[in-house]
Coordinates of N, CA and C in Angstrom, one line a residue:
X26 N -163.7 15.1 -101.9 CA -164.6 15.0 -101.8 C -165.1 16.6 -101.2
X27 N -166.7 17.5 -101.7 CA -166.7 18.9 -101.9 C -167.0 19.0 -100.4
X28 N -168.6 17.9 -100.0 CA -169.1 18.6 -99.4 C -169.7 17.7 -98.3
X29 N -168.7 17.2 -96.8 CA -169.2 16.3 -96.2 C -170.9 16.3 -96.0
X30 N -170.4 17.8 -95.2 CA -171.9 17.9 -94.6 C -173.1 17.0 -95.2
X31 N -173.1 17.1 -97.5 CA -174.1 17.3 -97.8 C -175.1 15.9 -98.3
X32 N -173.8 15.0 -97.6 CA -174.0 13.6 -98.0 C -174.9 13.0 -96.8
X33 N -175.8 12.2 -96.7 CA -176.5 11.4 -95.6 C -175.8 10.1 -95.0
X34 N -176.2 9.9 -93.8 CA -174.8 8.6 -92.9 C -174.2 7.7 -93.9
X35 N -176.1 7.6 -94.7 CA -174.8 6.3 -95.3 C -174.3 6.3 -96.2
X36 N -174.7 7.5 -96.8 CA -173.0 7.9 -97.5 C -171.7 7.9 -97.6
X37 N -171.5 8.5 -96.2 CA -170.5 8.5 -95.6 C -169.4 7.1 -95.4
X38 N -170.6 6.2 -94.5 CA -170.4 5.2 -94.4 C -169.8 4.3 -95.8
X39 N -170.3 4.9 -96.7 CA -169.4 4.3 -98.0 C -168.7 4.8 -98.3
X40 N -168.3 6.0 -98.0 CA -166.9 6.6 -98.8 C -165.7 5.9 -97.6
X41 N -166.7 5.3 -96.0 CA -165.7 5.6 -95.6 C -164.8 3.9 -95.6
X42 N -165.8 3.6 -96.2 CA -165.2 2.1 -96.4 C -164.2 1.6 -97.6
X43 N -164.9 2.9 -98.6 CA -163.9 3.4 -100.1 C -162.5 3.2 -99.7
X44 N -162.7 4.2 -98.7 CA -161.6 5.0 -98.2 C -160.7 3.5 -97.7
X45 N -161.2 2.8 -96.6 CA -160.2 2.3 -96.3 C -159.5 0.6 -97.0
X46 N -161.2 0.4 -97.5 CA -160.2 -0.2 -99.2 C -159.1 0.3 -100.3
X47 N -158.8 1.3 -100.7 CA -157.9 1.8 -100.9 C -156.3 1.8 -100.0
X48 N -157.4 1.4 -99.1 CA -155.1 1.8 -98.3 C -155.5 0.3 -97.9
X49 N -156.0 -0.5 -98.3 CA -155.8 -2.0 -98.2 C -155.2 -2.2 -99.4
X50 N -154.9 -1.7 -99.7 CA -155.6 -2.3 -101.5 C -154.0 -0.7 -101.9
X51 N -153.6 -0.3 -101.5 CA -152.0 0.4 -101.5 C -151.1 -0.2 -100.5
X52 N -151.3 -0.5 -99.5 CA -150.2 -2.0 -99.2 C -150.7 -2.9 -99.2
X53 N -151.0 -3.6 -101.0 CA -150.9 -5.0 -101.5 C -151.8 -5.9 -99.6
X54 N -152.3 -5.9 -99.8 CA -153.0 -6.7 -98.3 C -154.5 -6.6 -99.0
X55 N -154.4 -7.9 -98.6 CA -155.4 -9.0 -98.8 C -156.5 -8.9 -98.1
X56 N -157.8 -9.3 -98.4 CA -158.7 -8.9 -97.0 C -159.2 -10.1 -95.6
X57 N -157.9 -11.0 -97.0 CA -158.1 -11.9 -95.5 C -156.7 -12.1 -94.3
X58 N -155.2 -11.9 -95.3 CA -154.7 -10.6 -94.3 C -154.2 -9.9 -93.2
X59 N -155.6 -8.8 -94.0 CA -156.1 -7.6 -93.3 C -157.3 -8.1 -92.3
X60 N -157.8 -9.4 -92.7 CA -158.2 -10.1 -91.1 C -158.1 -10.4 -89.9
X61 N -156.2 -11.3 -90.8 CA -155.9 -11.3 -89.3 C -155.2 -10.3 -89.0
X62 N -154.8 -9.7 -89.3 CA -154.5 -8.8 -88.7 C -154.6 -7.6 -87.6
X63 N -155.8 -7.5 -87.9 CA -156.6 -7.1 -87.6 C -158.0 -7.3 -86.4
X64 N -157.7 -8.5 -86.4 CA -158.1 -9.3 -85.6 C -160.2 -9.5 -85.8
X65 N -160.3 -9.3 -87.2 CA -161.9 -9.4 -87.3 C -162.0 -11.0 -88.7
X66 N -163.3 -10.5 -88.8 CA -163.2 -11.6 -89.8 C -163.0 -11.4 -91.3
X67 N -162.7 -12.1 -92.5 CA -163.0 -11.7 -93.7 C -164.7 -10.9 -94.2
X68 N -165.8 -11.5 -93.8 CA -167.0 -10.9 -94.3 C -167.2 -9.4 -93.1
X69 N -166.3 -9.6 -92.3 CA -166.9 -7.9 -91.5 C -166.2 -7.1 -92.1
X70 N -164.4 -7.3 -92.5 CA -163.7 -6.6 -93.8 C -164.5 -6.5 -94.9
X71 N -164.6 -7.2 -95.6 CA -165.8 -6.7 -96.5 C -167.1 -6.6 -96.5
X72 N -168.0 -6.5 -95.4 CA -169.3 -5.5 -95.1 C -168.4 -3.9 -95.2
X73 N -167.6 -3.7 -94.1 CA -167.5 -2.8 -93.8 C -166.9 -1.8 -95.4
X74 N -165.9 -2.4 -96.5 CA -165.8 -1.9 -97.0 C -166.4 -1.4 -98.0
X75 N -167.5 -2.7 -97.9 CA -168.9 -2.0 -99.3 C -169.7 -1.2 -98.4
X76 N -169.1 0.0 -97.0 CA -170.3 0.3 -96.4 C -171.8 -0.2 -95.9
X77 N -170.8 -1.5 -95.5 CA -172.1 -1.4 -95.0 C -172.6 -1.2 -93.0
X78 N -173.3 -1.1 -92.2 CA -173.2 -0.4 -90.9 C -171.9 -1.4 -90.4
X79 N -171.0 -0.5 -89.2 CA -169.6 -1.5 -88.8 C -169.7 0.2 -87.8
X80 N -169.4 -0.8 -86.3 CA -168.6 -0.3 -84.9 C -167.5 0.3 -85.3
X81 N -167.3 1.8 -84.2 CA -166.8 2.6 -84.5 C -165.0 1.7 -84.0
X82 N -165.2 0.1 -82.9 CA -164.5 -0.3 -82.7 C -163.8 -1.0 -83.6
X83 N -164.3 -1.9 -85.0 CA -164.0 -2.2 -86.0 C -163.0 -1.1 -86.5
X84 N -163.6 0.1 -86.9 CA -162.8 0.7 -87.9 C -161.5 1.1 -86.6
X85 N -161.7 0.8 -85.6 CA -160.0 1.3 -85.2 C -159.4 0.1 -85.1
X86 N -160.0 -1.0 -84.9 CA -159.4 -2.5 -85.3 C -158.3 -2.2 -87.3
X87 N -159.3 -1.8 -87.8 CA -159.0 -2.0 -88.7 C -157.4 -1.3 -89.5
X88 N -157.8 0.3 -89.2 CA -157.2 1.6 -89.0 C -156.2 0.8 -88.2
X89 N -156.0 0.8 -87.5 CA -154.4 -0.6 -86.1 C -153.2 -1.2 -87.7
X90 N -154.0 -2.2 -88.2 CA -153.5 -3.0 -89.0 C -153.6 -2.4 -90.5
X91 N -153.9 -1.5 -90.2 CA -153.2 -0.6 -92.0 C -152.2 0.7 -91.0
X92 N -151.9 0.6 -89.9 CA -151.0 1.8 -89.4 C -152.2 2.8 -90.2
X93 N -152.9 3.2 -90.1 CA -152.7 4.1 -91.1 C -154.2 5.8 -89.1
X94 N -154.0 5.4 -88.3 CA -153.8 6.0 -87.2 C -154.3 7.6 -87.7
X95 N -153.5 8.2 -88.6 CA -153.1 9.4 -89.5 C -154.6 9.9 -89.3
X96 N -155.3 9.1 -89.8 CA -156.6 9.6 -90.4 C -157.5 10.8 -88.8
X97 N -157.5 10.0 -88.0 CA -158.1 10.2 -86.6 C -156.8 11.3 -86.4
X98 N -155.5 11.7 -86.0 CA -155.3 13.4 -85.2 C -156.2 14.2 -85.0
X99 N -156.7 15.2 -86.4 CA -157.3 15.7 -85.9 C -158.9 15.6 -84.4
X100 N -159.0 14.7 -84.3 CA -159.8 13.6 -83.0 C -158.4 14.7 -81.8
X101 N -157.8 14.2 -82.0 CA -157.3 14.5 -80.2 C -155.0 15.5 -80.7
X102 N -155.7 17.2 -81.3 CA -155.3 17.7 -81.2 C -155.9 18.5 -80.1
X103 N -155.2 19.4 -79.2 CA -155.9 20.3 -78.5 C -156.6 21.9 -79.0
X104 N -157.5 21.5 -78.5 CA -158.6 22.9 -79.5 C -157.6 24.6 -79.0
X105 N -157.6 25.4 -80.1 CA -156.7 26.5 -80.5 C -158.3 27.5 -79.1
X106 N -157.2 28.1 -78.9 CA -158.1 29.1 -77.4 C -158.0 30.5 -79.0
X107 N -159.4 30.8 -78.4 CA -159.6 32.5 -79.2 C -159.4 32.8 -78.7
X108 N -158.7 34.1 -79.5 CA -158.4 35.4 -77.7 C -159.0 36.2 -77.1
X109 N -160.3 36.1 -77.0 CA -161.5 36.3 -75.9 C -161.7 35.2 -75.1
X110 N -161.1 34.0 -75.1 CA -161.4 32.9 -74.8 C -160.0 33.2 -73.6
X111 N -158.6 33.3 -74.3 CA -157.7 34.0 -73.4 C -157.8 34.9 -72.5
X112 N -158.5 35.8 -72.7 CA -159.1 37.2 -72.1 C -159.7 36.6 -71.2
X113 N -161.0 36.1 -71.8 CA -162.5 36.0 -70.6 C -161.2 34.7 -69.5
X114 N -160.4 34.3 -69.1 CA -159.6 33.1 -68.5 C -159.0 34.1 -67.7
X115 N -158.7 35.3 -68.2 CA -157.3 35.9 -68.2 C -158.8 37.2 -66.6
X116 N -159.5 37.3 -67.1 CA -160.5 38.4 -66.1 C -160.7 37.3 -64.4
X117 N -160.9 36.4 -65.2 CA -161.8 35.1 -63.9 C -161.1 34.7 -63.4
X118 N -159.7 34.5 -63.4 CA -158.0 34.0 -62.3 C -157.9 35.0 -61.5
X119 N -158.5 35.0 -60.3 CA -158.0 35.7 -58.8 C -156.6 36.1 -58.6
X120 N -156.8 37.6 -58.1 CA -155.6 37.7 -58.4 C -154.5 38.1 -57.2

């Protein structure tokens, strides 16, 4: 995908659904098996894979069942401080 920012929100949902389906199929997992493993219904899995509106909680449940939390790692990384930010922090620290 060249520019995710050029996609509409709906198009992003469709892409997320496709990626979740690809991950499920790569693990030779049926929608029924994923539904059971995630605690969701087959209908919800199908809707999600087809790009229909879903909750963040549902995506997390599916990612957990697929053992694919790696796709979320960027959200949990500590921010890298710029050199200017470090200097500002040093100068704001009482002597």
